[in-house]
PDB file of C-alpha atoms in Angstrom:
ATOM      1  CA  UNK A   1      44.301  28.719  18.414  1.00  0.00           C
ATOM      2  CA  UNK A   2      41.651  27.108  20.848  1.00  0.00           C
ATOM      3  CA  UNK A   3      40.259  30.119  22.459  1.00  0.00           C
ATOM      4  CA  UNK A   4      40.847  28.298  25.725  1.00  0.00           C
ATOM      5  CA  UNK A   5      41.568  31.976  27.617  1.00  0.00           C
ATOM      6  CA  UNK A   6      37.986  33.093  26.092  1.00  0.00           C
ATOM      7  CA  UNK A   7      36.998  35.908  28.359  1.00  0.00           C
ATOM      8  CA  UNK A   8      40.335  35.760  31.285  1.00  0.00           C
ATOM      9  CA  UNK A   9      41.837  38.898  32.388  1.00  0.00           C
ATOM     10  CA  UNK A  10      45.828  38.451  32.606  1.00  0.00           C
ATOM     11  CA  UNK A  11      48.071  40.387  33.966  1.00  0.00           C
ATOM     12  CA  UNK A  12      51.844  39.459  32.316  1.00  0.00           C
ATOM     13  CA  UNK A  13      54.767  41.297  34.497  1.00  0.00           C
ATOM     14  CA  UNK A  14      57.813  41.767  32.819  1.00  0.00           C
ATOM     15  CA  UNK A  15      55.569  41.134  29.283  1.00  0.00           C
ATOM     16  CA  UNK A  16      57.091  43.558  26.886  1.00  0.00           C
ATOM     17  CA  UNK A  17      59.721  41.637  25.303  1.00  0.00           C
ATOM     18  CA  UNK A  18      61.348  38.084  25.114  1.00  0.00           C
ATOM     19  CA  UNK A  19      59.711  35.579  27.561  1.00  0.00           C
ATOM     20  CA  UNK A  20      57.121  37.453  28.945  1.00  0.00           C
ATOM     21  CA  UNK A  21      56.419  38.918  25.218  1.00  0.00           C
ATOM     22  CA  UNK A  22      55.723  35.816  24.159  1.00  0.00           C
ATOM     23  CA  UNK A  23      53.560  35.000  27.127  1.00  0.00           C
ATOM     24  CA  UNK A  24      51.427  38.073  26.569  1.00  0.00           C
ATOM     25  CA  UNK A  25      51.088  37.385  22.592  1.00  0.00           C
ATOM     26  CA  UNK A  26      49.941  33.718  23.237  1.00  0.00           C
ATOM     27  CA  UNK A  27      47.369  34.579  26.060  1.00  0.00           C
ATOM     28  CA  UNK A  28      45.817  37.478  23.747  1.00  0.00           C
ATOM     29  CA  UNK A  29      45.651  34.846  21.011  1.00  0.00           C
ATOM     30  CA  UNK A  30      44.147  32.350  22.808  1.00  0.00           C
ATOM     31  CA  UNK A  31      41.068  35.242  23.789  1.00  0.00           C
ATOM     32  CA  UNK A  32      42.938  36.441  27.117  1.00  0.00           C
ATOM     33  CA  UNK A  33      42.353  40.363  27.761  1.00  0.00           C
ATOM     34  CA  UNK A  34      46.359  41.634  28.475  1.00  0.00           C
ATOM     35  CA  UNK A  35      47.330  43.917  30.901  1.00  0.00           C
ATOM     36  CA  UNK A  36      51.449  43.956  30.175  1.00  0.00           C
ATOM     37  CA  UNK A  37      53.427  45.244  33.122  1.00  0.00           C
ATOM     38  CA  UNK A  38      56.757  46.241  32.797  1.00  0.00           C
ATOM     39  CA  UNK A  39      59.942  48.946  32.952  1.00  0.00           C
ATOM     40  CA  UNK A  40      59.842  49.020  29.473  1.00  0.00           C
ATOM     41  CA  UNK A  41      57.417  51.575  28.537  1.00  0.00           C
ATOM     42  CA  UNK A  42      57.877  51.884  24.899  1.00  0.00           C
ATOM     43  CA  UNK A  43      58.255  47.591  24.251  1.00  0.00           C
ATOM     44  CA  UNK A  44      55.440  47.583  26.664  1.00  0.00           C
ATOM     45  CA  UNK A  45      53.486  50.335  25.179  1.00  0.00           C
ATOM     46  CA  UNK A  46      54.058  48.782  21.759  1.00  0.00           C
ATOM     47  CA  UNK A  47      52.823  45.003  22.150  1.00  0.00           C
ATOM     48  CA  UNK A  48      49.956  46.084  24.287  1.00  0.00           C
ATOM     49  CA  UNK A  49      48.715  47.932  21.833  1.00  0.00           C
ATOM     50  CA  UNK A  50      49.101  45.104  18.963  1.00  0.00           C
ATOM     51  CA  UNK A  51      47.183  43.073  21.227  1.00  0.00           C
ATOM     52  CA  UNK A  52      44.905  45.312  21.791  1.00  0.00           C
ATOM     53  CA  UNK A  53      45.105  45.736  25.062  1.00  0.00           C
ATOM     54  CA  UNK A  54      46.610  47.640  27.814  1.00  0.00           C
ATOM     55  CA  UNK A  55      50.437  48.793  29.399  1.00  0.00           C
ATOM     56  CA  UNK A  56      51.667  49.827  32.744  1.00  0.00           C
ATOM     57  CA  UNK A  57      55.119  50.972  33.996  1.00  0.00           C
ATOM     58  CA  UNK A  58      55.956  48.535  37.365  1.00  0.00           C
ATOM     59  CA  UNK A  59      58.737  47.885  38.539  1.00  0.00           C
ATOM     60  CA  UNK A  60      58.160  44.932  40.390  1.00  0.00           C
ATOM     61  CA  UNK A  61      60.003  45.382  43.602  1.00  0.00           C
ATOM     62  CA  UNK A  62      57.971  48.226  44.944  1.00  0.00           C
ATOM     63  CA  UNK A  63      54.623  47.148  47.200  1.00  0.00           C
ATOM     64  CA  UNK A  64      52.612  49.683  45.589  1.00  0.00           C
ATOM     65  CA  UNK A  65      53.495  48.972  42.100  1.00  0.00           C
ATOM     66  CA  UNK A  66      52.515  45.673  42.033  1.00  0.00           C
ATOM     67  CA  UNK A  67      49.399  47.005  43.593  1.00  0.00           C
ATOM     68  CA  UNK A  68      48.914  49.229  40.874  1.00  0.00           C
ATOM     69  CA  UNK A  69      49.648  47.057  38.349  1.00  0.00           C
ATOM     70  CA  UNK A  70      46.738  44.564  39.712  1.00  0.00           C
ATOM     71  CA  UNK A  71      44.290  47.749  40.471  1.00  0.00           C
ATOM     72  CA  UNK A  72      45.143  48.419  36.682  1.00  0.00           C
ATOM     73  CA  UNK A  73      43.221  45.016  35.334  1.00  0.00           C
ATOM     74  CA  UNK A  74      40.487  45.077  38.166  1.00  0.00           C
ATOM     75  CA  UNK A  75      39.662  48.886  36.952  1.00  0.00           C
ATOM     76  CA  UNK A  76      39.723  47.515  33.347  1.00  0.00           C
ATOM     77  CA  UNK A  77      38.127  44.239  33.562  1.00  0.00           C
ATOM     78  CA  UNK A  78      36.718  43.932  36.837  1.00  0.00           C
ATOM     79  CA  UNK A  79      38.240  40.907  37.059  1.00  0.00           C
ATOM     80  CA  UNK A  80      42.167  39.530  37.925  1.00  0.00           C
ATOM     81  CA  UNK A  81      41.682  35.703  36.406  1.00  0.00           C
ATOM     82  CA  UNK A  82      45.649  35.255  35.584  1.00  0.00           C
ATOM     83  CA  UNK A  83      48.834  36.261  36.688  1.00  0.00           C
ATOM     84  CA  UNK A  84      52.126  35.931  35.740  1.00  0.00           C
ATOM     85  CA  UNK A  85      54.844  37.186  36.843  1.00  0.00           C
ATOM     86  CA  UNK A  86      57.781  36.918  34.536  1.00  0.00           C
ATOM     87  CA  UNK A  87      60.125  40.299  35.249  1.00  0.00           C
ATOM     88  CA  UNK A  88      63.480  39.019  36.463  1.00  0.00           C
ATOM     89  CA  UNK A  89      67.497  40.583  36.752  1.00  0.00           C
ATOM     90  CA  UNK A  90      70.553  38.025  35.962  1.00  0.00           C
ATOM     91  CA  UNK A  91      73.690  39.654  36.346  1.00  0.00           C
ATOM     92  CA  UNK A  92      77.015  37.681  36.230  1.00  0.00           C
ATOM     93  CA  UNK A  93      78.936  38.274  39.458  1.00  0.00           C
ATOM     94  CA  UNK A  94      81.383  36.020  41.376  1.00  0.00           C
ATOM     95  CA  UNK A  95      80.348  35.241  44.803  1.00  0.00           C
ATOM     96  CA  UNK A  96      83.406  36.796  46.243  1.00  0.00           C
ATOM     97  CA  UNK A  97      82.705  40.225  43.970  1.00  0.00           C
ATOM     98  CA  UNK A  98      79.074  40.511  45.088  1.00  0.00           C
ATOM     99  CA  UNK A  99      78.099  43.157  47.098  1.00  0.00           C
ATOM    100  CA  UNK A 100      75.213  43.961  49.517  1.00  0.00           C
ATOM    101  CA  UNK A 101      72.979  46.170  47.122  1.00  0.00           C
ATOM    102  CA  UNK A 102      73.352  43.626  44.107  1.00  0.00           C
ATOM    103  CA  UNK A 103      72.296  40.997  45.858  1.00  0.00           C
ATOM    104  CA  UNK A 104      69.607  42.737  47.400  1.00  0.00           C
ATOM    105  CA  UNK A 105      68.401  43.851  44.434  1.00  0.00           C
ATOM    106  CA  UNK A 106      68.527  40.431  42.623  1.00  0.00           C
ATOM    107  CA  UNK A 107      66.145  38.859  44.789  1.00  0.00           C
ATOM    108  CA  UNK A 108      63.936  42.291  45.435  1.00  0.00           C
ATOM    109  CA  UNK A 109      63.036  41.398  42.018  1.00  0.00           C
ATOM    110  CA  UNK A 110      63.435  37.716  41.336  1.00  0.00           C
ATOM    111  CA  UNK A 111      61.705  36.556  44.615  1.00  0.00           C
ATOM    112  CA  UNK A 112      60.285  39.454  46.069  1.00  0.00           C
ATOM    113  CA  UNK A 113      58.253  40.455  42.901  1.00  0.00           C
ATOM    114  CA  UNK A 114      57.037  37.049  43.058  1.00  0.00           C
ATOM    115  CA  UNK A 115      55.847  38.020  46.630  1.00  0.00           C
ATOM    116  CA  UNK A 116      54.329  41.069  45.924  1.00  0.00           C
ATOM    117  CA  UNK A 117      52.762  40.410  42.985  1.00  0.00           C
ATOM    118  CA  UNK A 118      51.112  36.971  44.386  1.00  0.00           C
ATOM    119  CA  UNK A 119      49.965  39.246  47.685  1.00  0.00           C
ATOM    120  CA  UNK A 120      48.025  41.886  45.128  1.00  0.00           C
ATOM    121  CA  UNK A 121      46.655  39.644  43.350  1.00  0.00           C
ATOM    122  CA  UNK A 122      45.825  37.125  45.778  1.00  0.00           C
ATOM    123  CA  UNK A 123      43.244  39.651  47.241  1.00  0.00           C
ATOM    124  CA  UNK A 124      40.747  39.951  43.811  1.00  0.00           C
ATOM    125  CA  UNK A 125      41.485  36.065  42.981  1.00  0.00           C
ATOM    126  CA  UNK A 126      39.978  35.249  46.453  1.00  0.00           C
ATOM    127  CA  UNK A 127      37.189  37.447  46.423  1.00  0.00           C
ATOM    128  CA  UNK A 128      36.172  36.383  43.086  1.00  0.00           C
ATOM    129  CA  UNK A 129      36.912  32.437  44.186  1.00  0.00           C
ATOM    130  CA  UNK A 130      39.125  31.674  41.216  1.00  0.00           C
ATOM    131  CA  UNK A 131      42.888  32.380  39.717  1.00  0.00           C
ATOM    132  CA  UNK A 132      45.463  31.224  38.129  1.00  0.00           C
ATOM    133  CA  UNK A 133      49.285  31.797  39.258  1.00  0.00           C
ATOM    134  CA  UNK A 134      51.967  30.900  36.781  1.00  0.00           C
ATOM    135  CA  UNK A 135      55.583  32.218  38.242  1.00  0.00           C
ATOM    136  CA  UNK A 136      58.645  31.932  36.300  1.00  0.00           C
ATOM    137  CA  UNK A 137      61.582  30.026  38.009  1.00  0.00           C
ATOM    138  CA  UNK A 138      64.592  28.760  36.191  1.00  0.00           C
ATOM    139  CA  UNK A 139      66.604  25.090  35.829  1.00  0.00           C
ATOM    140  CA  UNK A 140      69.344  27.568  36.887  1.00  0.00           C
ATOM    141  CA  UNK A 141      69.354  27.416  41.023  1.00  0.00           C
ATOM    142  CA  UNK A 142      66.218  24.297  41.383  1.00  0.00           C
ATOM    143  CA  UNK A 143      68.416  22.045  38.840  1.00  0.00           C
ATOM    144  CA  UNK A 144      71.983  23.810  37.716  1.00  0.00           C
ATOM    145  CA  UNK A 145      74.114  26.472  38.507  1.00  0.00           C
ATOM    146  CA  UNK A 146      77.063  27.878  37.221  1.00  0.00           C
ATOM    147  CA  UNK A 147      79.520  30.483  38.464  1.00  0.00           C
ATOM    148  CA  UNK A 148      78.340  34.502  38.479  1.00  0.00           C
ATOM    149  CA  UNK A 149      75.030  33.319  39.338  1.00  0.00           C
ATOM    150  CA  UNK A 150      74.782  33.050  43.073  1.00  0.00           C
ATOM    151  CA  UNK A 151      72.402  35.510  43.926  1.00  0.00           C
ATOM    152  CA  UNK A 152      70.052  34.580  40.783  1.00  0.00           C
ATOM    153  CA  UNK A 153      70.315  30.875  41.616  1.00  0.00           C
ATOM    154  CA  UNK A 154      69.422  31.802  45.091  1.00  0.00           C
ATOM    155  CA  UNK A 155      66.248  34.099  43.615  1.00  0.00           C
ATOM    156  CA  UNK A 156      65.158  31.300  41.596  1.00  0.00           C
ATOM    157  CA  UNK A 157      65.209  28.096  43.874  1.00  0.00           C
ATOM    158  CA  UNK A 158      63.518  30.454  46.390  1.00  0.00           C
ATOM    159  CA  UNK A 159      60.543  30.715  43.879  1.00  0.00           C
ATOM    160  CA  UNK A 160      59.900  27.061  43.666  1.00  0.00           C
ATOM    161  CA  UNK A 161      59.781  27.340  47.514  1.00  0.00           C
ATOM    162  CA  UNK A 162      57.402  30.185  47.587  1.00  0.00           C
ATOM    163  CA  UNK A 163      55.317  27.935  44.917  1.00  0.00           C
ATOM    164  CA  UNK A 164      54.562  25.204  47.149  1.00  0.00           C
ATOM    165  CA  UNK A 165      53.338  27.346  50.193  1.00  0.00           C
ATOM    166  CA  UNK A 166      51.466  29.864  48.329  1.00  0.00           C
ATOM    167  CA  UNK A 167      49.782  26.847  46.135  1.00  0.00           C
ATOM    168  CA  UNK A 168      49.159  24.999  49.802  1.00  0.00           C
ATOM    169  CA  UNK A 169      47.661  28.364  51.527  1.00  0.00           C
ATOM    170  CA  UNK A 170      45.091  29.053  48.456  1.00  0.00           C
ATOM    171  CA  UNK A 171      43.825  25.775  47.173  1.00  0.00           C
ATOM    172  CA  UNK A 172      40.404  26.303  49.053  1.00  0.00           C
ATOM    173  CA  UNK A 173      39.796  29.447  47.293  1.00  0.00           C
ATOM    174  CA  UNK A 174      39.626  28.300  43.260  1.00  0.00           C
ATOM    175  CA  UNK A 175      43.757  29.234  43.061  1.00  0.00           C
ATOM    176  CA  UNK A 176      46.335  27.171  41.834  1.00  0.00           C
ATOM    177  CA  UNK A 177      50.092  28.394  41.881  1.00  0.00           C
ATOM    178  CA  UNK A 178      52.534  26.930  39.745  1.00  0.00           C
ATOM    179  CA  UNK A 179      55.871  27.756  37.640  1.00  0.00           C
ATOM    180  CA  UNK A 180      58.138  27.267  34.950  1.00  0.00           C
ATOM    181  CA  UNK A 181      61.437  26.209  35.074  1.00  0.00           C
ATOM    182  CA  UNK A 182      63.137  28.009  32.166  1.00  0.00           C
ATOM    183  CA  UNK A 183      65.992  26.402  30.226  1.00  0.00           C
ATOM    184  CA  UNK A 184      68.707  28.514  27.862  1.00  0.00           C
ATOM    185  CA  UNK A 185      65.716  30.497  25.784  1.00  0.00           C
ATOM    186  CA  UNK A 186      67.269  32.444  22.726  1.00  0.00           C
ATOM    187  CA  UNK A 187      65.705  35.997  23.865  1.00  0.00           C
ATOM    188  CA  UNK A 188      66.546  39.553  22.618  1.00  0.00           C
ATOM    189  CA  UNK A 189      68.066  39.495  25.913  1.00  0.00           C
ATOM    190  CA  UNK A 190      69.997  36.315  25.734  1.00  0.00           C
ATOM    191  CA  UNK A 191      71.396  37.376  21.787  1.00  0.00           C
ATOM    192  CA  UNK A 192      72.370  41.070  23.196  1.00  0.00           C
ATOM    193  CA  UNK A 193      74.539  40.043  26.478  1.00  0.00           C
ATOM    194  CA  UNK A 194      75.956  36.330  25.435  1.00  0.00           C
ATOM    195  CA  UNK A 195      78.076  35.911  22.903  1.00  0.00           C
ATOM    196  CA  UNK A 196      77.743  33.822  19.554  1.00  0.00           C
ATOM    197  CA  UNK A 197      80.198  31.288  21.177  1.00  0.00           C
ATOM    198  CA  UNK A 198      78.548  30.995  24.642  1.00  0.00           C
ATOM    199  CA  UNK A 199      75.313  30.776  22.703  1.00  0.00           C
ATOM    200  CA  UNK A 200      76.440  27.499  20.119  1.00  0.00           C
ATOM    201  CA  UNK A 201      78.250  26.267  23.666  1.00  0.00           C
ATOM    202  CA  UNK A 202      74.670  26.046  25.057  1.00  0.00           C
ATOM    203  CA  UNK A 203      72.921  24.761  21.884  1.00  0.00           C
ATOM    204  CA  UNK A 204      75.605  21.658  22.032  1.00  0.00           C
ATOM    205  CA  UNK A 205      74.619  21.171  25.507  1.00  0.00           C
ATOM    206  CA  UNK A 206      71.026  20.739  25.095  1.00  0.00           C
ATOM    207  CA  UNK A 207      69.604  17.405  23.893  1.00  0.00           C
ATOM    208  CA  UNK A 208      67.178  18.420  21.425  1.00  0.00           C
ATOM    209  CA  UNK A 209      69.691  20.438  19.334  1.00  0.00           C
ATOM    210  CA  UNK A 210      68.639  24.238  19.653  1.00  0.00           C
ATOM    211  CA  UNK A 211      68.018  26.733  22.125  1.00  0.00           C
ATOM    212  CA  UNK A 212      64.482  27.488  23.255  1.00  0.00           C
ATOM    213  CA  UNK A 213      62.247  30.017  22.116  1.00  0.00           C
ATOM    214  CA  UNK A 214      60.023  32.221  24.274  1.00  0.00           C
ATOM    215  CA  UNK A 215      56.652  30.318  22.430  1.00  0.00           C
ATOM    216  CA  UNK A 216      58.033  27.084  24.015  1.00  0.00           C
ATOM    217  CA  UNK A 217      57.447  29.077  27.538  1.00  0.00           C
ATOM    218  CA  UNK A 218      54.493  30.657  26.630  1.00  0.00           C
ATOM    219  CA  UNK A 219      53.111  27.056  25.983  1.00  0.00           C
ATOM    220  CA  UNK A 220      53.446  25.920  29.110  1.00  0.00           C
ATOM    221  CA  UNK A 221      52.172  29.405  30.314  1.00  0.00           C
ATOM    222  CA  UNK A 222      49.123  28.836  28.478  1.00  0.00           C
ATOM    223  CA  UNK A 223      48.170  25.257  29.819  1.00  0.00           C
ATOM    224  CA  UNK A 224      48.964  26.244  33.731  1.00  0.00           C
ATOM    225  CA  UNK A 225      46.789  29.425  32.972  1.00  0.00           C
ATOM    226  CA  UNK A 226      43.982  27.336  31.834  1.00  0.00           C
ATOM    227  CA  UNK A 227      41.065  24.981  32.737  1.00  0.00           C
ATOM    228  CA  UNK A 228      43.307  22.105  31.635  1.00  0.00           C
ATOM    229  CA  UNK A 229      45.391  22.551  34.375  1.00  0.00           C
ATOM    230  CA  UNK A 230      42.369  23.120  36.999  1.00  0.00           C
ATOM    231  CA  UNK A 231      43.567  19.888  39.162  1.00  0.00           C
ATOM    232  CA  UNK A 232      48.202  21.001  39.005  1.00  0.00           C
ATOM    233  CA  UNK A 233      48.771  23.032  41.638  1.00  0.00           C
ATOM    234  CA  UNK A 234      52.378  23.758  43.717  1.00  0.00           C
ATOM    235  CA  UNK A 235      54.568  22.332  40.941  1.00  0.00           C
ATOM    236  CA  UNK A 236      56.813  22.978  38.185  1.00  0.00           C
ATOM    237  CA  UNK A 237      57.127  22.394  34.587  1.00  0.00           C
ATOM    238  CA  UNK A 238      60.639  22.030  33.581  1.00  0.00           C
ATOM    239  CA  UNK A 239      60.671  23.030  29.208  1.00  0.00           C
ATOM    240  CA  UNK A 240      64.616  23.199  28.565  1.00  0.00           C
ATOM    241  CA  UNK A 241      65.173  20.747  25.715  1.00  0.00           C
ATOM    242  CA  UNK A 242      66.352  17.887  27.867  1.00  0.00           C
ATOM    243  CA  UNK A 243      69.215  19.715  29.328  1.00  0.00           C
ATOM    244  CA  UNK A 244      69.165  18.968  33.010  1.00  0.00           C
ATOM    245  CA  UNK A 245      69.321  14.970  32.213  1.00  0.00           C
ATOM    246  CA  UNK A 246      72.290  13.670  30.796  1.00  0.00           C
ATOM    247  CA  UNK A 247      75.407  12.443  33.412  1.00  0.00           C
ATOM    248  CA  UNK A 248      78.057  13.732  31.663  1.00  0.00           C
ATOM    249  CA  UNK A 249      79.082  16.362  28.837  1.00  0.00           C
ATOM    250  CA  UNK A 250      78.568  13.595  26.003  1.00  0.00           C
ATOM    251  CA  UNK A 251      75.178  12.382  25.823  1.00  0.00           C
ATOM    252  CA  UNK A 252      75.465  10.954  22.199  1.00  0.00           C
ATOM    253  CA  UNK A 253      74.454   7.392  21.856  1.00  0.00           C
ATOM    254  CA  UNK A 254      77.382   7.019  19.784  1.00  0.00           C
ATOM    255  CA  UNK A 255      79.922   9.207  21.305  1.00  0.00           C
ATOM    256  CA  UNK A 256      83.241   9.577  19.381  1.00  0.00           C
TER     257      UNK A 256
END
């Protein structure tokens, strides 16, 4: 690795498994101290300690847990240099079967833990005159839908929205807010609620021939999080294998 996080205090929400598990093991190898935030205490518990570094229960949606969850890396490190905030809900439910709470709580997580955990963290990031704001968004909602997803399509376009204004109202202060758009990624999550036929289904739909992994997100994590990306600010990186571009279903150069 580069050691191009030498020294940065991250915070990872929704970092104990899948995406944000491999966001949290690629920042601590690249010299990032972790603070892993998550409702998973005992993944959360677990990978912070292999990478030596710390765990707290948040759930996102709640004001004063994302507070705590930033007062948690400020006590530690004295210092908030990255966050990320990965935790996010995707059940499937028809429009038309939907109700109030669901949807609610969809985007109380989705969005709104991208709002609360931008307004805690925006306060130590300003004070200190630098951060780095990587929010993860999906092609699902920006890009593509499909049905059952509604609400989470909703969540997620919302994001890129919330991207560009937040990016726009802290540029002066040394903070730069960007996301990831999110294509199928092959998760624990993904393997343990789709089944082995929607899973090939997707593979055959992607151009590069496989599902992603959560190091191809934490990749692009890594390079928004860093010095590289000092001058990208109120954007997107889109890392889904080519899906969102073909026209049609077939998108062989020499289709049968």
């Amino acid at each position: 690795m580069t050691g191009r996080l030498d020294g940065r205090a991250a915070l990872v929400i929704g970092g104990a498994r899948g995406i944000g598990g491999g966001i949290a093991r690629r920042f601590a190898a690249e010299g990032a101290q972790v603070v892993i935030a998550d409702m998973e205490a005992e993944a959360g518990t677990a990978l912070a300690g292999e990478l030596g570094g710390a765990f707290v229960k948040t759930d996102i949606a709640k004001p004063e847990e994302a507070e705590a969850a930033v007062a948690e890396v400020t006590g530690r490190h004295g210092r908030l240099d990255i966050l990320v905030q990965n935790a996010g809900i995707y059940p499937w439910t028809l429009i038309e079967d939907t109700d109030l709470d669901e949807w609610n709580s969809v985007l109380g997580v989705n969005l709104g833990g991208c709002f609360l955990a931008t307004k805690a963290a925006v306060k130590p990031m300003k004070a200190q005159g630098y951060g780095r704001i990587v929010l993860t968004s999906s092609i699902t909602g920006p890009r593509v839908t499909s049905p059952g997803h509604g609400h989470y399509a909703a969540s997620k376009a919302g994001i890129n929205g919330f991207i560009r204004s937040a990016a726009l109202e802290f540029a002066g202060h040394g903070i730069t807010v960007n996301g990831i758009e999110p294509g199928n990624i092959l998760t624990e999550g993904m393997k343990a609620q789709r089944s082995a036929a929607f899973i090939r289904d997707m593979e055959s739909a992607i151009p590069v021939g496989r599902m992603g992994t959560p190091e191809d997100i934490a990749a692009a994590a890594e390079f928004l999080a860093s010095e590289d990306a000092a001058f990208v600010t109120g954007t997107t990186i889109v890392v889904d294998g080519g899906q969102i571009l073909p026209e049609g279903n077939d998108f062989r150069l020499t289709p049968d």
